[in-house]
Amino acid sequence: MQVMLKKLLESVNTIIPGNISFGEFRLQPFNTIILTDLLISDPNPVITEDFVPQDTVIAAKTVILHFSIRSLLSEIPILHRGIVEDGQINLVFEDEGINITRIFPKPYPEDKPLLSFSNIETDNFRVRMFKIGKAENIDLSAMLHACN
């Protein structure tokens, strides 16, 4: 199982420009995946004289994903419930956009996402936002719209 996951992770890391790693992966029979020490990092964070680069984009001590086998086999896999514990996301508003859009570009049509979540819960989760360079003022409405 670990060898298969390592190959999957290597494959994902070649598709996206970010790096994804985790400490442990557990599959509980029939409907739950548990990841520990999840880290999604930016291999090319913006560096300026007055800004400390933020290479950590998303980090979480524990991520629990609940699904059904049927939903995973559908055209758009659905995770019914996600729980993120002790996590953080660092959003950097750069000259060209937001760091997370560089890490996870949208290679699919707007009406057909690669994955769907119906419910995500957080426990002890922090959001940090930074504006650097000539970035526009931070407008959360576009980001919130993308989450719908």
PDB file of C-alpha atoms in Angstrom:
ATOM      1  CA  MET A   1       0.000   0.000   0.000  1.00  0.00           C
ATOM      2  CA  GLN A   2       2.783   2.468   0.928  1.00  0.00           C
ATOM      3  CA  VAL A   3       4.624   1.799  -2.358  1.00  0.00           C
ATOM      4  CA  MET A   4       1.447   2.498  -4.341  1.00  0.00           C
ATOM      5  CA  LEU A   5       0.863   5.734  -2.393  1.00  0.00           C
ATOM      6  CA  LYS A   6       4.446   6.835  -2.956  1.00  0.00           C
ATOM      7  CA  LYS A   7       4.014   6.374  -6.708  1.00  0.00           C
ATOM      8  CA  LEU A   8       0.694   8.250  -6.633  1.00  0.00           C
ATOM      9  CA  LEU A   9       2.265  11.121  -4.698  1.00  0.00           C
ATOM     10  CA  GLU A  10       5.195  11.299  -7.134  1.00  0.00           C
ATOM     11  CA  SER A  11       2.702  11.409 -10.005  1.00  0.00           C
ATOM     12  CA  VAL A  12       0.675  14.226  -8.413  1.00  0.00           C
ATOM     13  CA  ASN A  13       3.852  16.184  -7.676  1.00  0.00           C
ATOM     14  CA  THR A  14       4.743  16.080 -11.391  1.00  0.00           C
ATOM     15  CA  ILE A  15       1.302  17.445 -12.367  1.00  0.00           C
ATOM     16  CA  ILE A  16       1.126  20.421 -10.009  1.00  0.00           C
ATOM     17  CA  PRO A  17       3.945  22.907  -9.453  1.00  0.00           C
ATOM     18  CA  GLY A  18       3.683  22.495  -5.675  1.00  0.00           C
ATOM     19  CA  ASN A  19       5.049  19.745  -3.483  1.00  0.00           C
ATOM     20  CA  ILE A  20       2.707  17.498  -1.488  1.00  0.00           C
ATOM     21  CA  SER A  21       3.919  15.306   1.332  1.00  0.00           C
ATOM     22  CA  PHE A  22       2.432  13.570   4.358  1.00  0.00           C
ATOM     23  CA  GLY A  23       3.637  11.490   7.262  1.00  0.00           C
ATOM     24  CA  GLU A  24       1.185   8.619   7.416  1.00  0.00           C
ATOM     25  CA  PHE A  25      -1.669   7.386   5.256  1.00  0.00           C
ATOM     26  CA  ARG A  26      -4.324   5.082   6.683  1.00  0.00           C
ATOM     27  CA  LEU A  27      -7.269   3.642   4.825  1.00  0.00           C
ATOM     28  CA  GLN A  28     -10.026   2.528   7.128  1.00  0.00           C
ATOM     29  CA  PRO A  29     -12.245  -0.098   5.547  1.00  0.00           C
ATOM     30  CA  PHE A  30     -14.916   1.087   3.159  1.00  0.00           C
ATOM     31  CA  ASN A  31     -15.118   4.849   3.691  1.00  0.00           C
ATOM     32  CA  THR A  32     -12.299   6.769   5.403  1.00  0.00           C
ATOM     33  CA  ILE A  33      -8.813   8.020   4.544  1.00  0.00           C
ATOM     34  CA  ILE A  34      -6.619   9.546   7.257  1.00  0.00           C
ATOM     35  CA  LEU A  35      -3.530  11.602   6.420  1.00  0.00           C
ATOM     36  CA  THR A  36      -1.158  12.918   9.067  1.00  0.00           C
ATOM     37  CA  ASP A  37       1.363  15.739   8.797  1.00  0.00           C
ATOM     38  CA  LEU A  38       0.073  16.976   5.429  1.00  0.00           C
ATOM     39  CA  LEU A  39       2.263  19.632   3.834  1.00  0.00           C
ATOM     40  CA  ILE A  40       1.674  21.408   0.538  1.00  0.00           C
ATOM     41  CA  SER A  41       4.540  23.746  -0.236  1.00  0.00           C
ATOM     42  CA  ASP A  42       5.483  26.257  -2.896  1.00  0.00           C
ATOM     43  CA  PRO A  43       8.829  25.407  -4.523  1.00  0.00           C
ATOM     44  CA  ASN A  44       9.116  28.970  -5.908  1.00  0.00           C
ATOM     45  CA  PRO A  45       7.751  31.412  -3.313  1.00  0.00           C
ATOM     46  CA  VAL A  46       7.942  35.114  -4.111  1.00  0.00           C
ATOM     47  CA  ILE A  47      10.981  36.715  -2.510  1.00  0.00           C
ATOM     48  CA  THR A  48      11.331  40.450  -1.957  1.00  0.00           C
ATOM     49  CA  GLU A  49      13.563  42.610   0.260  1.00  0.00           C
ATOM     50  CA  ASP A  50      10.796  43.259   2.769  1.00  0.00           C
ATOM     51  CA  PHE A  51       8.883  39.978   2.665  1.00  0.00           C
ATOM     52  CA  VAL A  52       9.840  36.674   4.220  1.00  0.00           C
ATOM     53  CA  PRO A  53       8.987  33.979   1.647  1.00  0.00           C
ATOM     54  CA  GLN A  54       6.036  31.764   2.542  1.00  0.00           C
ATOM     55  CA  ASP A  55       6.871  28.348   1.137  1.00  0.00           C
ATOM     56  CA  THR A  56       4.235  26.555   3.223  1.00  0.00           C
ATOM     57  CA  VAL A  57       0.893  26.932   1.464  1.00  0.00           C
ATOM     58  CA  ILE A  58      -1.181  24.398   3.429  1.00  0.00           C
ATOM     59  CA  ALA A  59      -0.222  22.366   6.473  1.00  0.00           C
ATOM     60  CA  ALA A  60      -2.332  20.141   8.721  1.00  0.00           C
ATOM     61  CA  LYS A  61      -1.619  17.710  11.518  1.00  0.00           C
ATOM     62  CA  THR A  62      -4.553  15.477  10.546  1.00  0.00           C
ATOM     63  CA  VAL A  63      -6.865  15.298   7.523  1.00  0.00           C
ATOM     64  CA  ILE A  64      -9.771  12.843   7.618  1.00  0.00           C
ATOM     65  CA  LEU A  65     -11.721  12.215   4.414  1.00  0.00           C
ATOM     66  CA  HIS A  66     -15.021  10.313   4.336  1.00  0.00           C
ATOM     67  CA  PHE A  67     -16.315   8.942   1.050  1.00  0.00           C
ATOM     68  CA  SER A  68     -18.362   6.158  -0.443  1.00  0.00           C
ATOM     69  CA  ILE A  69     -16.927   3.679  -2.946  1.00  0.00           C
ATOM     70  CA  ARG A  70     -19.749   4.550  -5.335  1.00  0.00           C
ATOM     71  CA  SER A  71     -18.935   8.274  -5.240  1.00  0.00           C
ATOM     72  CA  LEU A  72     -15.247   7.630  -5.920  1.00  0.00           C
ATOM     73  CA  LEU A  73     -16.157   5.697  -9.052  1.00  0.00           C
ATOM     74  CA  SER A  74     -18.391   8.462 -10.380  1.00  0.00           C
ATOM     75  CA  GLU A  75     -17.291  10.927 -13.063  1.00  0.00           C
ATOM     76  CA  ILE A  76     -16.582  13.581 -10.422  1.00  0.00           C
ATOM     77  CA  PRO A  77     -15.446  11.925  -7.168  1.00  0.00           C
ATOM     78  CA  ILE A  78     -17.271  13.264  -4.108  1.00  0.00           C
ATOM     79  CA  LEU A  79     -15.815  13.395  -0.640  1.00  0.00           C
ATOM     80  CA  HIS A  80     -18.832  13.529   1.645  1.00  0.00           C
ATOM     81  CA  ARG A  81     -17.065  14.961   4.636  1.00  0.00           C
ATOM     82  CA  GLY A  82     -13.602  16.256   5.378  1.00  0.00           C
ATOM     83  CA  ILE A  83     -12.103  17.157   8.727  1.00  0.00           C
ATOM     84  CA  VAL A  84      -8.922  19.211   8.954  1.00  0.00           C
ATOM     85  CA  GLU A  85      -7.332  19.411  12.402  1.00  0.00           C
ATOM     86  CA  ASP A  86      -4.531  21.721  13.514  1.00  0.00           C
ATOM     87  CA  GLY A  87      -4.089  23.276  10.090  1.00  0.00           C
ATOM     88  CA  GLN A  88      -3.037  26.470   8.422  1.00  0.00           C
ATOM     89  CA  ILE A  89      -3.241  28.030   4.980  1.00  0.00           C
ATOM     90  CA  ASN A  90      -0.943  30.872   3.937  1.00  0.00           C
ATOM     91  CA  LEU A  91      -2.446  32.942   1.130  1.00  0.00           C
ATOM     92  CA  VAL A  92       0.025  35.263  -0.561  1.00  0.00           C
ATOM     93  CA  PHE A  93      -1.505  37.901  -2.834  1.00  0.00           C
ATOM     94  CA  GLU A  94       1.216  38.472  -5.415  1.00  0.00           C
ATOM     95  CA  ASP A  95       1.615  40.702  -8.464  1.00  0.00           C
ATOM     96  CA  GLU A  96       0.273  37.944 -10.732  1.00  0.00           C
ATOM     97  CA  GLY A  97      -2.466  36.531  -8.457  1.00  0.00           C
ATOM     98  CA  ILE A  98      -2.615  34.270  -5.402  1.00  0.00           C
ATOM     99  CA  ASN A  99       0.018  31.659  -4.561  1.00  0.00           C
ATOM    100  CA  ILE A 100      -2.562  28.889  -4.290  1.00  0.00           C
ATOM    101  CA  THR A 101      -3.662  29.404  -7.910  1.00  0.00           C
ATOM    102  CA  ARG A 102      -0.063  28.791  -9.022  1.00  0.00           C
ATOM    103  CA  ILE A 103       0.066  25.584  -6.968  1.00  0.00           C
ATOM    104  CA  PHE A 104      -3.351  24.305  -8.098  1.00  0.00           C
ATOM    105  CA  PRO A 105      -4.030  25.648 -11.603  1.00  0.00           C
ATOM    106  CA  LYS A 106      -7.450  24.861 -13.052  1.00  0.00           C
ATOM    107  CA  PRO A 107      -6.888  22.409 -15.905  1.00  0.00           C
ATOM    108  CA  TYR A 108     -10.588  21.643 -16.169  1.00  0.00           C
ATOM    109  CA  PRO A 109     -13.719  23.495 -17.301  1.00  0.00           C
ATOM    110  CA  GLU A 110     -15.487  25.603 -14.669  1.00  0.00           C
ATOM    111  CA  ASP A 111     -18.556  23.377 -14.759  1.00  0.00           C
ATOM    112  CA  LYS A 112     -16.633  20.121 -14.233  1.00  0.00           C
ATOM    113  CA  PRO A 113     -14.389  20.076 -11.145  1.00  0.00           C
ATOM    114  CA  LEU A 114     -11.933  17.244 -10.578  1.00  0.00           C
ATOM    115  CA  LEU A 115     -13.212  16.621  -7.062  1.00  0.00           C
ATOM    116  CA  SER A 116     -16.224  17.708  -5.040  1.00  0.00           C
ATOM    117  CA  PHE A 117     -16.578  18.192  -1.293  1.00  0.00           C
ATOM    118  CA  SER A 118     -19.969  18.369   0.329  1.00  0.00           C
ATOM    119  CA  ASN A 119     -18.800  19.308   3.847  1.00  0.00           C
ATOM    120  CA  ILE A 120     -15.436  20.354   5.300  1.00  0.00           C
ATOM    121  CA  GLU A 121     -14.984  20.948   9.008  1.00  0.00           C
ATOM    122  CA  THR A 122     -11.966  22.545  10.624  1.00  0.00           C
ATOM    123  CA  ASP A 123     -10.654  22.354  14.153  1.00  0.00           C
ATOM    124  CA  ASN A 124      -7.900  24.747  15.229  1.00  0.00           C
ATOM    125  CA  PHE A 125      -7.402  26.070  11.685  1.00  0.00           C
ATOM    126  CA  ARG A 126      -5.698  29.357  10.835  1.00  0.00           C
ATOM    127  CA  VAL A 127      -5.762  31.472   7.684  1.00  0.00           C
ATOM    128  CA  ARG A 128      -2.887  33.907   7.140  1.00  0.00           C
ATOM    129  CA  MET A 129      -3.001  36.421   4.296  1.00  0.00           C
ATOM    130  CA  PHE A 130      -0.114  38.467   2.934  1.00  0.00           C
ATOM    131  CA  LYS A 131      -0.107  41.167   0.276  1.00  0.00           C
ATOM    132  CA  ILE A 132       3.192  41.840  -1.462  1.00  0.00           C
ATOM    133  CA  GLY A 133       4.527  43.853  -4.360  1.00  0.00           C
ATOM    134  CA  LYS A 134       1.986  45.542  -6.575  1.00  0.00           C
ATOM    135  CA  ALA A 135      -0.794  43.119  -5.742  1.00  0.00           C
ATOM    136  CA  GLU A 136      -4.299  44.508  -5.870  1.00  0.00           C
ATOM    137  CA  ASN A 137      -6.183  45.048  -2.650  1.00  0.00           C
ATOM    138  CA  ILE A 138      -7.316  41.761  -1.191  1.00  0.00           C
ATOM    139  CA  ASP A 139     -10.821  40.926  -2.412  1.00  0.00           C
ATOM    140  CA  LEU A 140     -12.197  37.854  -0.696  1.00  0.00           C
ATOM    141  CA  SER A 141     -15.389  37.735  -2.770  1.00  0.00           C
ATOM    142  CA  ALA A 142     -13.628  36.121  -5.757  1.00  0.00           C
ATOM    143  CA  MET A 143     -11.995  33.533  -3.509  1.00  0.00           C
ATOM    144  CA  LEU A 144     -15.271  32.764  -1.745  1.00  0.00           C
ATOM    145  CA  HIS A 145     -17.030  32.460  -5.109  1.00  0.00           C
ATOM    146  CA  ALA A 146     -14.402  29.928  -6.234  1.00  0.00           C
ATOM    147  CA  CYS A 147     -15.175  27.838  -3.142  1.00  0.00           C
ATOM    148  CA  ASN A 148     -18.859  27.481  -4.047  1.00  0.00           C
TER     149      ASN A 148
END
